PDB file of C-alpha atoms in Angstrom:
ATOM      1  CA  UNK A   1      33.163  15.915  14.420  1.00 79.00           C
ATOM      2  CA  UNK A   2      31.555  12.532  15.147  1.00 85.00           C
ATOM      3  CA  UNK A   3      29.661  13.957  18.129  1.00 86.00           C
ATOM      4  CA  UNK A   4      28.336  16.803  15.980  1.00 86.00           C
ATOM      5  CA  UNK A   5      27.158  14.363  13.320  1.00 91.00           C
ATOM      6  CA  UNK A   6      25.405  12.062  15.793  1.00 93.00           C
ATOM      7  CA  UNK A   7      23.773  14.857  17.787  1.00 92.00           C
ATOM      8  CA  UNK A   8      22.607  16.798  14.741  1.00 93.00           C
ATOM      9  CA  UNK A   9      21.278  13.716  12.982  1.00 95.00           C
ATOM     10  CA  UNK A  10      19.387  12.373  15.985  1.00 95.00           C
ATOM     11  CA  UNK A  11      17.601  15.616  16.783  1.00 95.00           C
ATOM     12  CA  UNK A  12      16.892  16.552  13.167  1.00 96.00           C
ATOM     13  CA  UNK A  13      15.787  13.066  12.141  1.00 96.00           C
ATOM     14  CA  UNK A  14      13.510  12.649  15.155  1.00 96.00           C
ATOM     15  CA  UNK A  15      11.813  16.020  14.596  1.00 97.00           C
ATOM     16  CA  UNK A  16      11.356  15.581  10.847  1.00 97.00           C
ATOM     17  CA  UNK A  17      10.248  11.968  11.306  1.00 97.00           C
ATOM     18  CA  UNK A  18       7.495  12.924  13.735  1.00 96.00           C
ATOM     19  CA  UNK A  19       6.180  15.570  11.351  1.00 97.00           C
ATOM     20  CA  UNK A  20       6.386  13.178   8.396  1.00 97.00           C
ATOM     21  CA  UNK A  21       4.495  10.502  10.331  1.00 96.00           C
ATOM     22  CA  UNK A  22       1.770  12.969  11.295  1.00 96.00           C
ATOM     23  CA  UNK A  23       1.392  14.139   7.688  1.00 97.00           C
ATOM     24  CA  UNK A  24       1.208  10.546   6.459  1.00 95.00           C
ATOM     25  CA  UNK A  25      -1.453   9.759   9.043  1.00 94.00           C
ATOM     26  CA  UNK A  26      -3.613  12.653   7.877  1.00 94.00           C
ATOM     27  CA  UNK A  27      -3.066  12.672   4.106  1.00 95.00           C
ATOM     28  CA  UNK A  28      -1.726   9.268   2.994  1.00 94.00           C
ATOM     29  CA  UNK A  29      -3.147   6.641   5.326  1.00 92.00           C
ATOM     30  CA  UNK A  30      -6.833   7.277   4.467  1.00 91.00           C
ATOM     31  CA  UNK A  31      -6.122   6.425   0.825  1.00 91.00           C
ATOM     32  CA  UNK A  32      -4.086   3.400   1.873  1.00 90.00           C
ATOM     33  CA  UNK A  33      -6.913   2.099   4.051  1.00 89.00           C
ATOM     34  CA  UNK A  34      -9.385   2.695   1.236  1.00 88.00           C
ATOM     35  CA  UNK A  35      -7.200   0.743  -1.190  1.00 86.00           C
ATOM     36  CA  UNK A  36      -6.996  -2.207   1.200  1.00 84.00           C
ATOM     37  CA  UNK A  37     -10.748  -2.689   0.776  1.00 83.00           C
ATOM     38  CA  UNK A  38     -10.205  -3.159  -2.952  1.00 83.00           C
ATOM     39  CA  UNK A  39      -7.290  -5.506  -2.325  1.00 77.00           C
ATOM     40  CA  UNK A  40      -9.395  -7.658   0.009  1.00 75.00           C
ATOM     41  CA  UNK A  41     -12.337  -7.715  -2.402  1.00 74.00           C
ATOM     42  CA  UNK A  42     -14.727  -5.845  -0.133  1.00 79.00           C
ATOM     43  CA  UNK A  43     -14.917  -3.159  -2.786  1.00 76.00           C
ATOM     44  CA  UNK A  44     -14.662  -3.966  -6.490  1.00 76.00           C
ATOM     45  CA  UNK A  45     -13.525  -1.493  -9.089  1.00 69.00           C
ATOM     46  CA  UNK A  46     -15.930  -1.498 -12.056  1.00 64.00           C
ATOM     47  CA  UNK A  47     -17.935  -4.050 -10.122  1.00 52.00           C
ATOM     48  CA  UNK A  48     -21.438  -4.333  -8.797  1.00 45.00           C
ATOM     49  CA  UNK A  49     -20.692  -2.816  -5.422  1.00 51.00           C
ATOM     50  CA  UNK A  50     -19.811   0.854  -5.266  1.00 50.00           C
ATOM     51  CA  UNK A  51     -17.832   2.571  -2.553  1.00 46.00           C
ATOM     52  CA  UNK A  52     -20.974   4.460  -1.540  1.00 46.00           C
ATOM     53  CA  UNK A  53     -22.836   1.184  -0.959  1.00 45.00           C
ATOM     54  CA  UNK A  54     -20.532  -0.031   1.803  1.00 48.00           C
ATOM     55  CA  UNK A  55     -18.984   1.433   4.885  1.00 52.00           C
ATOM     56  CA  UNK A  56     -15.388   2.270   3.999  1.00 54.00           C
ATOM     57  CA  UNK A  57     -13.049   2.770   6.903  1.00 56.00           C
ATOM     58  CA  UNK A  58     -10.576   5.398   5.734  1.00 54.00           C
ATOM     59  CA  UNK A  59      -9.754   6.919   9.073  1.00 55.00           C
ATOM     60  CA  UNK A  60      -9.981   6.405  12.795  1.00 61.00           C
ATOM     61  CA  UNK A  61      -7.292   5.563  15.279  1.00 68.00           C
ATOM     62  CA  UNK A  62      -5.582   2.190  15.319  1.00 78.00           C
ATOM     63  CA  UNK A  63      -3.135   2.676  18.153  1.00 81.00           C
ATOM     64  CA  UNK A  64      -1.004  -0.354  17.288  1.00 84.00           C
ATOM     65  CA  UNK A  65      -0.751   0.364  13.570  1.00 84.00           C
ATOM     66  CA  UNK A  66      -0.424   4.129  13.943  1.00 88.00           C
ATOM     67  CA  UNK A  67       2.150   3.735  16.719  1.00 90.00           C
ATOM     68  CA  UNK A  68       4.288   1.436  14.582  1.00 92.00           C
ATOM     69  CA  UNK A  69       3.944   3.848  11.681  1.00 92.00           C
ATOM     70  CA  UNK A  70       5.204   6.727  13.819  1.00 94.00           C
ATOM     71  CA  UNK A  71       8.078   4.589  15.120  1.00 95.00           C
ATOM     72  CA  UNK A  72       9.272   3.323  11.743  1.00 96.00           C
ATOM     73  CA  UNK A  73       8.881   6.700  10.027  1.00 96.00           C
ATOM     74  CA  UNK A  74      10.916   8.369  12.761  1.00 96.00           C
ATOM     75  CA  UNK A  75      13.626   5.710  12.472  1.00 96.00           C
ATOM     76  CA  UNK A  76      13.711   6.021   8.680  1.00 96.00           C
ATOM     77  CA  UNK A  77      14.096   9.797   8.769  1.00 97.00           C
ATOM     78  CA  UNK A  78      16.736   9.507  11.457  1.00 97.00           C
ATOM     79  CA  UNK A  79      18.653   7.286   9.064  1.00 97.00           C
ATOM     80  CA  UNK A  80      18.152   9.843   6.303  1.00 97.00           C
ATOM     81  CA  UNK A  81      19.412  12.525   8.694  1.00 97.00           C
ATOM     82  CA  UNK A  82      22.650  10.604   9.289  1.00 97.00           C
ATOM     83  CA  UNK A  83      23.234  10.458   5.526  1.00 96.00           C
ATOM     84  CA  UNK A  84      22.411  14.136   5.089  1.00 96.00           C
ATOM     85  CA  UNK A  85      24.477  15.358   8.035  1.00 95.00           C
ATOM     86  CA  UNK A  86      27.398  13.182   6.931  1.00 94.00           C
ATOM     87  CA  UNK A  87      27.236  14.873   3.531  1.00 94.00           C
ATOM     88  CA  UNK A  88      27.191  18.254   5.273  1.00 93.00           C
ATOM     89  CA  UNK A  89      30.235  17.228   7.301  1.00 93.00           C
ATOM     90  CA  UNK A  90      32.074  16.190   4.144  1.00 91.00           C
ATOM     91  CA  UNK A  91      31.198  19.527   2.543  1.00 91.00           C
ATOM     92  CA  UNK A  92      32.402  21.413   5.624  1.00 89.00           C
ATOM     93  CA  UNK A  93      35.723  19.564   5.504  1.00 88.00           C
ATOM     94  CA  UNK A  94      36.152  20.849   1.939  1.00 86.00           C
ATOM     95  CA  UNK A  95      35.599  24.404   3.094  1.00 86.00           C
ATOM     96  CA  UNK A  96      31.950  24.651   2.008  1.00 85.00           C
ATOM     97  CA  UNK A  97      29.880  26.599   4.502  1.00 84.00           C
ATOM     98  CA  UNK A  98      26.771  24.833   5.810  1.00 86.00           C
ATOM     99  CA  UNK A  99      24.292  27.277   7.319  1.00 87.00           C
ATOM    100  CA  UNK A 100      20.753  26.908   8.558  1.00 83.00           C
ATOM    101  CA  UNK A 101      19.422  29.135   5.788  1.00 83.00           C
ATOM    102  CA  UNK A 102      20.892  26.834   3.113  1.00 91.00           C
ATOM    103  CA  UNK A 103      19.502  23.702   4.767  1.00 94.00           C
ATOM    104  CA  UNK A 104      16.386  23.882   2.590  1.00 94.00           C
ATOM    105  CA  UNK A 105      18.530  23.345  -0.512  1.00 95.00           C
ATOM    106  CA  UNK A 106      20.149  20.289   1.071  1.00 96.00           C
ATOM    107  CA  UNK A 107      16.732  18.926   1.973  1.00 96.00           C
ATOM    108  CA  UNK A 108      15.341  19.448  -1.523  1.00 96.00           C
ATOM    109  CA  UNK A 109      18.382  17.684  -2.975  1.00 96.00           C
ATOM    110  CA  UNK A 110      17.723  14.755  -0.655  1.00 97.00           C
ATOM    111  CA  UNK A 111      14.093  14.637  -1.772  1.00 98.00           C
ATOM    112  CA  UNK A 112      15.127  14.598  -5.416  1.00 97.00           C
ATOM    113  CA  UNK A 113      17.561  11.754  -4.839  1.00 97.00           C
ATOM    114  CA  UNK A 114      15.549   9.551  -2.484  1.00 96.00           C
ATOM    115  CA  UNK A 115      11.934  10.198  -3.513  1.00 96.00           C
ATOM    116  CA  UNK A 116      11.424  12.046  -6.773  1.00 97.00           C
ATOM    117  CA  UNK A 117      14.025  10.438  -9.062  1.00 97.00           C
ATOM    118  CA  UNK A 118      13.089   6.833  -8.119  1.00 97.00           C
ATOM    119  CA  UNK A 119       9.383   7.745  -8.366  1.00 96.00           C
ATOM    120  CA  UNK A 120       9.843   8.751 -12.016  1.00 96.00           C
ATOM    121  CA  UNK A 121      10.304   5.061 -12.793  1.00 94.00           C
ATOM    122  CA  UNK A 122       8.663   3.423  -9.778  1.00 94.00           C
ATOM    123  CA  UNK A 123       5.939   5.679  -8.369  1.00 92.00           C
ATOM    124  CA  UNK A 124       4.480   4.921  -4.927  1.00 92.00           C
ATOM    125  CA  UNK A 125       2.104   1.979  -5.307  1.00 88.00           C
ATOM    126  CA  UNK A 126      -1.087   0.977  -3.567  1.00 86.00           C
ATOM    127  CA  UNK A 127      -1.482  -2.528  -2.103  1.00 80.00           C
ATOM    128  CA  UNK A 128      -2.278  -5.122  -4.745  1.00 77.00           C
ATOM    129  CA  UNK A 129      -0.817  -3.226  -7.690  1.00 81.00           C
ATOM    130  CA  UNK A 130       1.045  -5.295 -10.256  1.00 79.00           C
ATOM    131  CA  UNK A 131       4.807  -4.948  -9.934  1.00 82.00           C
ATOM    132  CA  UNK A 132       8.039  -6.558 -11.076  1.00 83.00           C
ATOM    133  CA  UNK A 133      10.177  -8.729  -8.810  1.00 88.00           C
ATOM    134  CA  UNK A 134      10.844  -6.903  -5.557  1.00 88.00           C
ATOM    135  CA  UNK A 135      14.569  -7.678  -5.612  1.00 93.00           C
ATOM    136  CA  UNK A 136      15.026  -6.176  -9.068  1.00 93.00           C
ATOM    137  CA  UNK A 137      13.016  -3.103  -8.091  1.00 93.00           C
ATOM    138  CA  UNK A 138      15.118  -2.612  -4.957  1.00 95.00           C
ATOM    139  CA  UNK A 139      18.332  -2.763  -6.970  1.00 96.00           C
ATOM    140  CA  UNK A 140      17.015  -0.168  -9.447  1.00 96.00           C
ATOM    141  CA  UNK A 141      15.725   2.042  -6.626  1.00 96.00           C
ATOM    142  CA  UNK A 142      19.017   2.071  -4.702  1.00 97.00           C
ATOM    143  CA  UNK A 143      21.045   2.562  -7.882  1.00 97.00           C
ATOM    144  CA  UNK A 144      18.822   5.472  -8.933  1.00 97.00           C
ATOM    145  CA  UNK A 145      18.984   7.149  -5.524  1.00 97.00           C
ATOM    146  CA  UNK A 146      22.774   6.766  -5.347  1.00 97.00           C
ATOM    147  CA  UNK A 147      23.362   7.920  -8.924  1.00 97.00           C
ATOM    148  CA  UNK A 148      21.097  10.934  -8.433  1.00 98.00           C
ATOM    149  CA  UNK A 149      22.772  11.903  -5.156  1.00 96.00           C
ATOM    150  CA  UNK A 150      26.254  11.704  -6.669  1.00 97.00           C
ATOM    151  CA  UNK A 151      25.074  13.482  -9.809  1.00 97.00           C
ATOM    152  CA  UNK A 152      23.584  16.343  -7.831  1.00 96.00           C
ATOM    153  CA  UNK A 153      26.800  16.604  -5.834  1.00 94.00           C
ATOM    154  CA  UNK A 154      28.837  16.888  -9.020  1.00 95.00           C
ATOM    155  CA  UNK A 155      26.496  19.533 -10.422  1.00 95.00           C
ATOM    156  CA  UNK A 156      26.548  21.536  -7.202  1.00 92.00           C
ATOM    157  CA  UNK A 157      30.205  21.295  -6.230  1.00 91.00           C
ATOM    158  CA  UNK A 158      31.993  20.315  -9.424  1.00 90.00           C
ATOM    159  CA  UNK A 159      34.187  22.792 -11.277  1.00 90.00           C
ATOM    160  CA  UNK A 160      34.113  22.773 -15.060  1.00 92.00           C
ATOM    161  CA  UNK A 161      32.191  20.961 -17.760  1.00 94.00           C
ATOM    162  CA  UNK A 162      33.548  17.472 -17.077  1.00 96.00           C
ATOM    163  CA  UNK A 163      32.018  16.994 -13.602  1.00 95.00           C
ATOM    164  CA  UNK A 164      28.820  18.731 -14.703  1.00 96.00           C
ATOM    165  CA  UNK A 165      28.444  16.399 -17.673  1.00 97.00           C
ATOM    166  CA  UNK A 166      29.249  13.397 -15.489  1.00 97.00           C
ATOM    167  CA  UNK A 167      26.612  14.504 -12.994  1.00 97.00           C
ATOM    168  CA  UNK A 168      23.954  14.902 -15.693  1.00 97.00           C
ATOM    169  CA  UNK A 169      24.793  11.480 -17.137  1.00 97.00           C
ATOM    170  CA  UNK A 170      24.542   9.844 -13.724  1.00 97.00           C
ATOM    171  CA  UNK A 171      21.145  11.405 -13.075  1.00 97.00           C
ATOM    172  CA  UNK A 172      19.794  10.366 -16.472  1.00 97.00           C
ATOM    173  CA  UNK A 173      21.355   6.881 -16.687  1.00 97.00           C
ATOM    174  CA  UNK A 174      18.854   4.925 -14.527  1.00 97.00           C
ATOM    175  CA  UNK A 175      15.939   6.344 -16.509  1.00 97.00           C
ATOM    176  CA  UNK A 176      17.604   5.591 -19.829  1.00 96.00           C
ATOM    177  CA  UNK A 177      18.089   2.010 -18.677  1.00 95.00           C
ATOM    178  CA  UNK A 178      14.506   1.955 -17.441  1.00 94.00           C
ATOM    179  CA  UNK A 179      12.795   0.786 -14.275  1.00 94.00           C
ATOM    180  CA  UNK A 180      11.589  -2.814 -14.033  1.00 94.00           C
ATOM    181  CA  UNK A 181       7.882  -3.241 -14.711  1.00 89.00           C
ATOM    182  CA  UNK A 182       5.577  -6.263 -15.107  1.00 85.00           C
ATOM    183  CA  UNK A 183       4.354  -7.264 -18.555  1.00 80.00           C
ATOM    184  CA  UNK A 184       0.730  -6.685 -17.582  1.00 78.00           C
ATOM    185  CA  UNK A 185      -0.302  -3.662 -15.527  1.00 74.00           C
ATOM    186  CA  UNK A 186      -3.226  -4.622 -13.306  1.00 75.00           C
ATOM    187  CA  UNK A 187      -4.542  -3.632  -9.916  1.00 75.00           C
ATOM    188  CA  UNK A 188      -7.765  -3.804  -7.939  1.00 81.00           C
ATOM    189  CA  UNK A 189      -7.892  -0.129  -6.941  1.00 80.00           C
ATOM    190  CA  UNK A 190      -9.213   2.666  -9.189  1.00 84.00           C
ATOM    191  CA  UNK A 191      -6.509   4.634 -11.024  1.00 84.00           C
ATOM    192  CA  UNK A 192      -7.826   7.859  -9.455  1.00 88.00           C
ATOM    193  CA  UNK A 193      -7.055   6.438  -6.012  1.00 90.00           C
ATOM    194  CA  UNK A 194      -3.592   5.319  -7.116  1.00 88.00           C
ATOM    195  CA  UNK A 195      -2.835   8.755  -8.570  1.00 91.00           C
ATOM    196  CA  UNK A 196      -3.950  10.497  -5.400  1.00 93.00           C
ATOM    197  CA  UNK A 197      -1.870   8.157  -3.262  1.00 93.00           C
ATOM    198  CA  UNK A 198       1.294   8.732  -5.314  1.00 94.00           C
ATOM    199  CA  UNK A 199       0.777  12.497  -5.318  1.00 95.00           C
ATOM    200  CA  UNK A 200       0.194  12.737  -1.587  1.00 96.00           C
ATOM    201  CA  UNK A 201       3.085  10.401  -0.766  1.00 96.00           C
ATOM    202  CA  UNK A 202       5.461  12.559  -2.808  1.00 97.00           C
ATOM    203  CA  UNK A 203       4.012  15.747  -1.319  1.00 97.00           C
ATOM    204  CA  UNK A 204       4.578  14.493   2.216  1.00 97.00           C
ATOM    205  CA  UNK A 205       8.094  13.445   1.257  1.00 97.00           C
ATOM    206  CA  UNK A 206       8.821  16.903  -0.143  1.00 97.00           C
ATOM    207  CA  UNK A 207       7.702  18.659   3.037  1.00 97.00           C
ATOM    208  CA  UNK A 208       9.485  16.168   5.300  1.00 97.00           C
ATOM    209  CA  UNK A 209      12.784  16.417   3.418  1.00 97.00           C
ATOM    210  CA  UNK A 210      12.625  20.208   3.314  1.00 97.00           C
ATOM    211  CA  UNK A 211      12.205  20.249   7.088  1.00 97.00           C
ATOM    212  CA  UNK A 212      14.891  17.595   7.493  1.00 97.00           C
ATOM    213  CA  UNK A 213      17.342  19.793   5.611  1.00 97.00           C
ATOM    214  CA  UNK A 214      16.438  22.838   7.678  1.00 96.00           C
ATOM    215  CA  UNK A 215      16.672  20.963  10.977  1.00 96.00           C
ATOM    216  CA  UNK A 216      19.925  19.200  10.049  1.00 96.00           C
ATOM    217  CA  UNK A 217      21.652  22.404   8.992  1.00 95.00           C
ATOM    218  CA  UNK A 218      20.336  24.293  12.024  1.00 93.00           C
ATOM    219  CA  UNK A 219      21.550  21.674  14.493  1.00 93.00           C
ATOM    220  CA  UNK A 220      24.846  21.356  12.605  1.00 90.00           C
ATOM    221  CA  UNK A 221      25.427  25.101  12.864  1.00 87.00           C
ATOM    222  CA  UNK A 222      24.297  25.109  16.497  1.00 84.00           C
ATOM    223  CA  UNK A 223      26.722  22.327  17.407  1.00 77.00           C
ATOM    224  CA  UNK A 224      29.493  24.197  15.615  1.00 73.00           C
ATOM    225  CA  UNK A 225      28.869  27.264  17.756  1.00 70.00           C
ATOM    226  CA  UNK A 226      28.959  25.141  20.883  1.00 69.00           C
ATOM    227  CA  UNK A 227      32.236  23.569  19.797  1.00 65.00           C
ATOM    228  CA  UNK A 228      33.772  26.988  19.258  1.00 65.00           C
ATOM    229  CA  UNK A 229      32.401  28.269  22.598  1.00 60.00           C
ATOM    230  CA  UNK A 230      30.727  31.152  20.854  1.00 52.00           C
ATOM    231  CA  UNK A 231      27.639  32.875  22.277  1.00 52.00           C
ATOM    232  CA  UNK A 232      24.271  31.832  20.885  1.00 49.00           C
ATOM    233  CA  UNK A 233      22.609  34.235  18.485  1.00 47.00           C
ATOM    234  CA  UNK A 234      18.983  34.468  17.540  1.00 40.00           C
TER     235      UNK A 234
END
């Protein structure tokens, strides 16, 4: 069982992480680089200098930065894969079948727990945006992700109204409590840029998690066939 978890998670996480890093490089990083010009003061929102008046570097290859981005994104999604495959293993031990064709559902559930639910209260932010204390935000983020994951598990695998109600309460609780925010909302970047950044970051996360679920379930099923010494099927 442990070998199946490690093998499935490593291959699935590495593959999904590479794709996620490539998507971030194409769709997210240009907006991030643009926002850094506002953070540094080179561009000023509602100021005298417009973006069209200055050369704005929103692309190009920075081998050091892009290489580190690929490395860290791959490591992060490998960590996500270990969590996802471990959940699949726990489900399998309870007699729940985990197949490649249902991996998309697992991936979407992971996206809801790790990206979408926390983003309802704390959307992805551009550099320089006003924010509450980082420690408080981290606590709320982890609590929201954990509560959403457990809540989705209760809704999916619970039997009867009690676990379903408990799951719904867990999912809603962090948002009823509320995410931590600063008293004054300020930021150097235009709101249009911030909105585009948040949208693209969530879009990349959705695609990456969907693929992570597919890859994890496919490798999990593949390793199961190997363990049973069954012939491979297309």
